[in-house]
Coordinates of N, CA and C in Angstrom, one line a residue:
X1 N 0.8 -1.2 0.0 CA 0.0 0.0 0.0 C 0.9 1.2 0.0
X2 N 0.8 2.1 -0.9 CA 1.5 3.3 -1.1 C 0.8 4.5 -0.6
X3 N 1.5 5.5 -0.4 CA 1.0 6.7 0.3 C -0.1 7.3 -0.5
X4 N -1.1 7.8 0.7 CA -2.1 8.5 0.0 C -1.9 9.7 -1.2
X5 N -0.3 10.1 -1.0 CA 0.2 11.6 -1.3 C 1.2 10.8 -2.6
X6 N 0.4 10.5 -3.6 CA 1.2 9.7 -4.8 C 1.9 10.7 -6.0
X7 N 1.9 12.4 -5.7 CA 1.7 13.0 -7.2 C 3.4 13.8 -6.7
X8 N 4.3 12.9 -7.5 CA 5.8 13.4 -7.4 C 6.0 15.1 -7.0
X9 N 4.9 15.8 -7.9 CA 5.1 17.3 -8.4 C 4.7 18.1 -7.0
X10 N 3.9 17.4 -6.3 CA 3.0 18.0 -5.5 C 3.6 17.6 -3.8
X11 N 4.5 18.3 -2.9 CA 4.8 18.3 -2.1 C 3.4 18.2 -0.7
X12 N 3.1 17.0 -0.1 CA 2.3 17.1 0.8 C 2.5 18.8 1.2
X13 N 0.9 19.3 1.6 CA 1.0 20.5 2.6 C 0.1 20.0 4.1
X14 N 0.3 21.1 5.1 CA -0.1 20.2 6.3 C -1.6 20.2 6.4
X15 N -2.7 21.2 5.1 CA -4.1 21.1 5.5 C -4.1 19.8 4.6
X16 N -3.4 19.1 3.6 CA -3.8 17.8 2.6 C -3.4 16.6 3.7
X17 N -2.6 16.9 4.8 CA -2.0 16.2 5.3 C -3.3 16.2 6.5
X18 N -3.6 16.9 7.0 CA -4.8 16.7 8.3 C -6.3 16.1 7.1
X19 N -6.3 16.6 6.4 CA -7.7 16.1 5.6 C -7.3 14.8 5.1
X20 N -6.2 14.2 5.2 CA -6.2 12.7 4.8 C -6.0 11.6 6.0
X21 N -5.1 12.2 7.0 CA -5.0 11.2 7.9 C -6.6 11.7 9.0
X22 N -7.4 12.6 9.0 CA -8.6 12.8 9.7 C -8.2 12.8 10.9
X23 N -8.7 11.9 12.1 CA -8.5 11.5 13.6 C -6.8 11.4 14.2
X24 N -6.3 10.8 12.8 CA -5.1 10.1 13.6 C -3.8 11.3 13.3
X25 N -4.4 12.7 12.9 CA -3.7 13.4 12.2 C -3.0 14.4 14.0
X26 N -4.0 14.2 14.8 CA -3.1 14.3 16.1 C -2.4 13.8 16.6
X27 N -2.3 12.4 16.5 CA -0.8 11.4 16.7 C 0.3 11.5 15.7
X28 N 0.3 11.9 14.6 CA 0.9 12.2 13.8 C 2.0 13.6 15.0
X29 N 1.2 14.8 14.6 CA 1.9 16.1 15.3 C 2.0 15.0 17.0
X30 N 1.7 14.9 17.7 CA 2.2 14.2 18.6 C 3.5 13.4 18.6
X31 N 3.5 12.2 17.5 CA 4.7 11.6 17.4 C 6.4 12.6 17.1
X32 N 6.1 13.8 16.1 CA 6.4 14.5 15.7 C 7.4 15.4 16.4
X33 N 6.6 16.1 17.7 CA 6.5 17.0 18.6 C 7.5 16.5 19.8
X34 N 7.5 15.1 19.9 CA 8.0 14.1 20.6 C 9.6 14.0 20.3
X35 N 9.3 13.6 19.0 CA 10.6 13.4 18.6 C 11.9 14.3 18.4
X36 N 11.3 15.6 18.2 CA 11.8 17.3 18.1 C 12.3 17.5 19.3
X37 N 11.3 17.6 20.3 CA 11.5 17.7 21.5 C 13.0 17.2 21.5
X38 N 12.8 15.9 22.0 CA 14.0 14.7 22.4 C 15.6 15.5 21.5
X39 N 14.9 15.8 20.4 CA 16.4 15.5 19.4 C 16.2 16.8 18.6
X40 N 16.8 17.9 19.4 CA 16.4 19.2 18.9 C 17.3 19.3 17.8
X41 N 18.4 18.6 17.1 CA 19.2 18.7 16.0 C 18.5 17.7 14.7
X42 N 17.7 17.2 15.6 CA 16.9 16.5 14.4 C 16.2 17.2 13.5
X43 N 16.1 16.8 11.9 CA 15.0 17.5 11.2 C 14.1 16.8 10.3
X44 N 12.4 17.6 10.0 CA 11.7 16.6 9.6 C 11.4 17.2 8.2
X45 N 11.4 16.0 6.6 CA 11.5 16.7 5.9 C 10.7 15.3 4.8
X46 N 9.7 16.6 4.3 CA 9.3 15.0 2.7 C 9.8 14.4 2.2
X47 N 9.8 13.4 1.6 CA 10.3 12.7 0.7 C 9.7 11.3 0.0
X48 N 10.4 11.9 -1.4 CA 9.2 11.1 -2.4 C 10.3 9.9 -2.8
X49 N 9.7 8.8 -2.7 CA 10.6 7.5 -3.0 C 10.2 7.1 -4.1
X50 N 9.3 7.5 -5.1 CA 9.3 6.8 -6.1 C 7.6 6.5 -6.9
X51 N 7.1 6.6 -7.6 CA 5.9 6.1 -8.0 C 5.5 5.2 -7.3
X52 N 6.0 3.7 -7.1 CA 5.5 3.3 -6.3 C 5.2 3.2 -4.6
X53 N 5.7 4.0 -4.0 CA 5.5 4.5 -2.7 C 4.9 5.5 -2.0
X54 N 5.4 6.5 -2.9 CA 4.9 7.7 -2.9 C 5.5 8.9 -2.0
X55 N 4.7 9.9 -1.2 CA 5.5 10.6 -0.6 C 5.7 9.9 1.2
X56 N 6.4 10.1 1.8 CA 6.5 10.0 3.0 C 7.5 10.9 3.9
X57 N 7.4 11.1 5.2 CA 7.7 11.9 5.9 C 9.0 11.5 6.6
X58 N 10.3 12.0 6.6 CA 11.4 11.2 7.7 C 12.0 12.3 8.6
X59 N 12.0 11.6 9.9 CA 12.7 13.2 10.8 C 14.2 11.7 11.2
X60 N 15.0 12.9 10.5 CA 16.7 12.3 10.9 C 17.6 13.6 11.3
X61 N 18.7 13.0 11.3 CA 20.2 13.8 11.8 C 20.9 13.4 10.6
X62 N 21.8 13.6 10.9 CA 23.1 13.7 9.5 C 23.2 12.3 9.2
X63 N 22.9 11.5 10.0 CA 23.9 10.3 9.6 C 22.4 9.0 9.3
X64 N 21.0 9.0 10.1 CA 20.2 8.4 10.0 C 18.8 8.5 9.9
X65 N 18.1 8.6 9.8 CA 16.6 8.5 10.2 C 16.4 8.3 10.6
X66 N 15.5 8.8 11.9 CA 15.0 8.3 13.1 C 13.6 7.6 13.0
X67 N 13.0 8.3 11.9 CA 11.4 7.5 12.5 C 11.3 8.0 10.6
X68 N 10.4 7.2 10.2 CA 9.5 7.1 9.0 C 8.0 7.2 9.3
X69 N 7.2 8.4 8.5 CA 5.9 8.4 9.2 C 5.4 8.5 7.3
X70 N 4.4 7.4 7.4 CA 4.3 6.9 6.4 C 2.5 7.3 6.1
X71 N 1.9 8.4 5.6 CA 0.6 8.5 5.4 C -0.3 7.7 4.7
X72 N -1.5 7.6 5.3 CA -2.3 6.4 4.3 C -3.7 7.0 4.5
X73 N -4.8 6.6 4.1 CA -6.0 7.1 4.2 C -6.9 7.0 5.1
X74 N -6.9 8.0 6.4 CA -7.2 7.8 7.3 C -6.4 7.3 8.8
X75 N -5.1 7.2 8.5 CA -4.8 6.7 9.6 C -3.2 6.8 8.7
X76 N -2.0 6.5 9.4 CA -0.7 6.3 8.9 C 0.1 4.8 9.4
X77 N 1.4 4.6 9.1 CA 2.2 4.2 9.1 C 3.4 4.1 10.5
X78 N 3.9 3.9 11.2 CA 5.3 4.9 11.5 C 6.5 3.1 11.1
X79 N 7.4 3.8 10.7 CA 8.5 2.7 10.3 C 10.0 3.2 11.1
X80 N 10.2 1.9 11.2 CA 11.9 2.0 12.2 C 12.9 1.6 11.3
X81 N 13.9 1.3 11.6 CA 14.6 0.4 11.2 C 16.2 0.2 12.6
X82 N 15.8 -0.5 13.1 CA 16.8 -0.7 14.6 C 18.3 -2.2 14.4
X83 N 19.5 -1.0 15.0 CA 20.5 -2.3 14.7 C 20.4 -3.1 15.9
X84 N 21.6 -3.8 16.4 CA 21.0 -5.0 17.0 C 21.1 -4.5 18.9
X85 N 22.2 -3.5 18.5 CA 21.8 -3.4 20.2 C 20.3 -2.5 20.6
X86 N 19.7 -1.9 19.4 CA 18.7 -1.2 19.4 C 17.1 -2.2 19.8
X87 N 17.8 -3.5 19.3 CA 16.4 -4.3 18.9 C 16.5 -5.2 20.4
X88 N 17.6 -5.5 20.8 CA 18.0 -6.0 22.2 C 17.0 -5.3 23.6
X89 N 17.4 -3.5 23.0 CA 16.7 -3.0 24.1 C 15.2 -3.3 23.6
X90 N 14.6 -3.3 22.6 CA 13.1 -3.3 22.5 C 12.6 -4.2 22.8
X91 N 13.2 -5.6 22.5 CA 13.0 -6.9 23.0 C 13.0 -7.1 24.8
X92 N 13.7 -6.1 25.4 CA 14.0 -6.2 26.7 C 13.1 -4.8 27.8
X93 N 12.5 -4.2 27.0 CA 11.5 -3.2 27.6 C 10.2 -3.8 27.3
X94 N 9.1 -2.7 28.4 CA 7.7 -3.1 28.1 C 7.2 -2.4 27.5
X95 N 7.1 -3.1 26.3 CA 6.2 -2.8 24.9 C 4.9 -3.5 24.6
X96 N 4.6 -3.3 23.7 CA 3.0 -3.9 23.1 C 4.1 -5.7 22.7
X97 N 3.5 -6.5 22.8 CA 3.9 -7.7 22.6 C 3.6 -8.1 21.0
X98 N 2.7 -7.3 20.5 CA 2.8 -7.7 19.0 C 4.2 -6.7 18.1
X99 N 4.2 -5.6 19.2 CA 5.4 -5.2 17.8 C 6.9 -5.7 19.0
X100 N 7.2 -6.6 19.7 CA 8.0 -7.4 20.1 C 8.2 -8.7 19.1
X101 N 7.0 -9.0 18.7 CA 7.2 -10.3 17.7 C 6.9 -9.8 16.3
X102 N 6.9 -8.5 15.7 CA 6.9 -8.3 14.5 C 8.6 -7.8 14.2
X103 N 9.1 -7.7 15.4 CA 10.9 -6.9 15.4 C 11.5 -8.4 15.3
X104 N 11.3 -9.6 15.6 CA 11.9 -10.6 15.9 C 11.9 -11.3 15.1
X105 N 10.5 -11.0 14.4 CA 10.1 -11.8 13.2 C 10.7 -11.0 11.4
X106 N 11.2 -9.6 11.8 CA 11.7 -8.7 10.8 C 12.7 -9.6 10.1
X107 N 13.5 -9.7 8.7 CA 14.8 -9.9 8.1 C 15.8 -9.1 8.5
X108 N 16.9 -9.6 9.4 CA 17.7 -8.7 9.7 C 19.0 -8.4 7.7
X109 N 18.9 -7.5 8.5 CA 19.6 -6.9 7.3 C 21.3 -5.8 7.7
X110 N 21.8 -5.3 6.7 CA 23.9 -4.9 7.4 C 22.9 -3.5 8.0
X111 N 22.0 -3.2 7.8 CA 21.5 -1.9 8.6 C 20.4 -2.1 9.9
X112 N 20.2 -3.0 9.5 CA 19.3 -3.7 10.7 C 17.8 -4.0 10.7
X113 N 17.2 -4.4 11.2 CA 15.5 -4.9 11.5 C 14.6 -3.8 10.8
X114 N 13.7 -3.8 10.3 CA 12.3 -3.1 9.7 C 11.7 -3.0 9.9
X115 N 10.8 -2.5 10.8 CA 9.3 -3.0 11.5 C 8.3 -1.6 11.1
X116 N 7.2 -1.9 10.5 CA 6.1 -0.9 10.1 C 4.9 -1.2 11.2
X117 N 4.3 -0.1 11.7 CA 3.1 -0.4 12.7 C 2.1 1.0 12.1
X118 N 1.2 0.4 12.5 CA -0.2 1.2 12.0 C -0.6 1.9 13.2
X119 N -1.1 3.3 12.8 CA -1.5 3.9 13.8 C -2.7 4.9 13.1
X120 N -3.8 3.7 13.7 CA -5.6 3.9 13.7 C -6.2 4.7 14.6
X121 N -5.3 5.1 16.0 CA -5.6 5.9 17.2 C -4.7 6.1 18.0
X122 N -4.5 6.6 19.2 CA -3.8 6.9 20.1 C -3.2 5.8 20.8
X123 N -3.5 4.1 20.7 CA -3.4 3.2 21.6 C -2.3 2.9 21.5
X124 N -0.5 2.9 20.7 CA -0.1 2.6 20.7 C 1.3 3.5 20.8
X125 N 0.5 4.9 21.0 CA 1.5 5.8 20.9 C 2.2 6.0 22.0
X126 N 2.3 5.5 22.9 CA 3.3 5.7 24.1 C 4.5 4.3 24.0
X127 N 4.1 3.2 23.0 CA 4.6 2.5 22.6 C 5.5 3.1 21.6
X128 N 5.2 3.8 20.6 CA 6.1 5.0 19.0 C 6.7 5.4 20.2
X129 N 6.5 6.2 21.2 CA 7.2 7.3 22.3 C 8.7 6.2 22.4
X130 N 8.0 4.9 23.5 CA 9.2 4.8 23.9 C 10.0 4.2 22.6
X131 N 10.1 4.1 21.6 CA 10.7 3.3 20.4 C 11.2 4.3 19.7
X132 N 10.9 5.3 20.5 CA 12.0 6.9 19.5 C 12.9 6.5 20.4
X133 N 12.4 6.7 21.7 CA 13.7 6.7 22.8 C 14.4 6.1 22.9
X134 N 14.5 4.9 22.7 CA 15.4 3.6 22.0 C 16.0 3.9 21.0
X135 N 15.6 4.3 19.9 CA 16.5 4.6 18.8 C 17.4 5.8 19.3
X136 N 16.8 6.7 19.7 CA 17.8 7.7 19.8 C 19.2 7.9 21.2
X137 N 18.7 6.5 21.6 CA 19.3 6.5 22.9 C 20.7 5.0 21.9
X138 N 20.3 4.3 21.1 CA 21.9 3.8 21.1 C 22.0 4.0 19.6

């Protein structure tokens, strides 16, 4: 499933961006807001990967991406990608137990694990919270 924001020419703006994610467009600025906070050298910036993906959002630093926020219709995305001392701590804090066995279950790869989670509402966001703070922490 590729982003709701498919038109290369046309840079998401933030009222196409609240009119498409609706409800969950406050966890979005929440996840956001979170992550800024934490990592005030961090920055968040569009990016279009291609016809088939479309546009998506990445807040990184010079060297990685921190978080992937991936819009869809009505609700979004958020994507990680964690190396192994990163996936160690996730596996070893309390988290939601299904995204414990979707990190376990990921292809590890020379940059590390890939885990995408859906966020339909608020229930999972203290779980995105602590899973910035893991990443940004090793």
């Amino acid at each position: 499933m590729k982003s709701i924001f498919a038109n290369k020419n046309e840079v998401p703006t933030e009222i196409q961006l609240e009119e498409a994610l609706g409800e969950t467009h406050s966890c979005w600025k929440e996840l956001v807001k979170h992550t800024l906070t934490l990592y005030s050298e961090a920055t968040g910036q569009w990016h279009y990967s291609g016809e088939k993906f479309g546009w998506s959002y990445r807040i990184s630093d010079k060297k990685r991406v921190i978080i992937y926020l991936l819009p869809r219709d009505h609700f979004f995305k958020v994507a990680f990608v964690f190396g192994q001392k990163a996936t160690d701590a996730v596996l070893e804090c309390q988290i939601s137990e299904s995204i414990k066995s979707e990190l376990t279950a990921a292809k590890p790869y020379a940059e590390g694990r890939g885990i995408r989670i859906d966020i339909t509402n608020a229930t999972l966001l203290n779980d995105i919270k602590l899973l910035i703070n893991i990443k940004l922490s090793k």
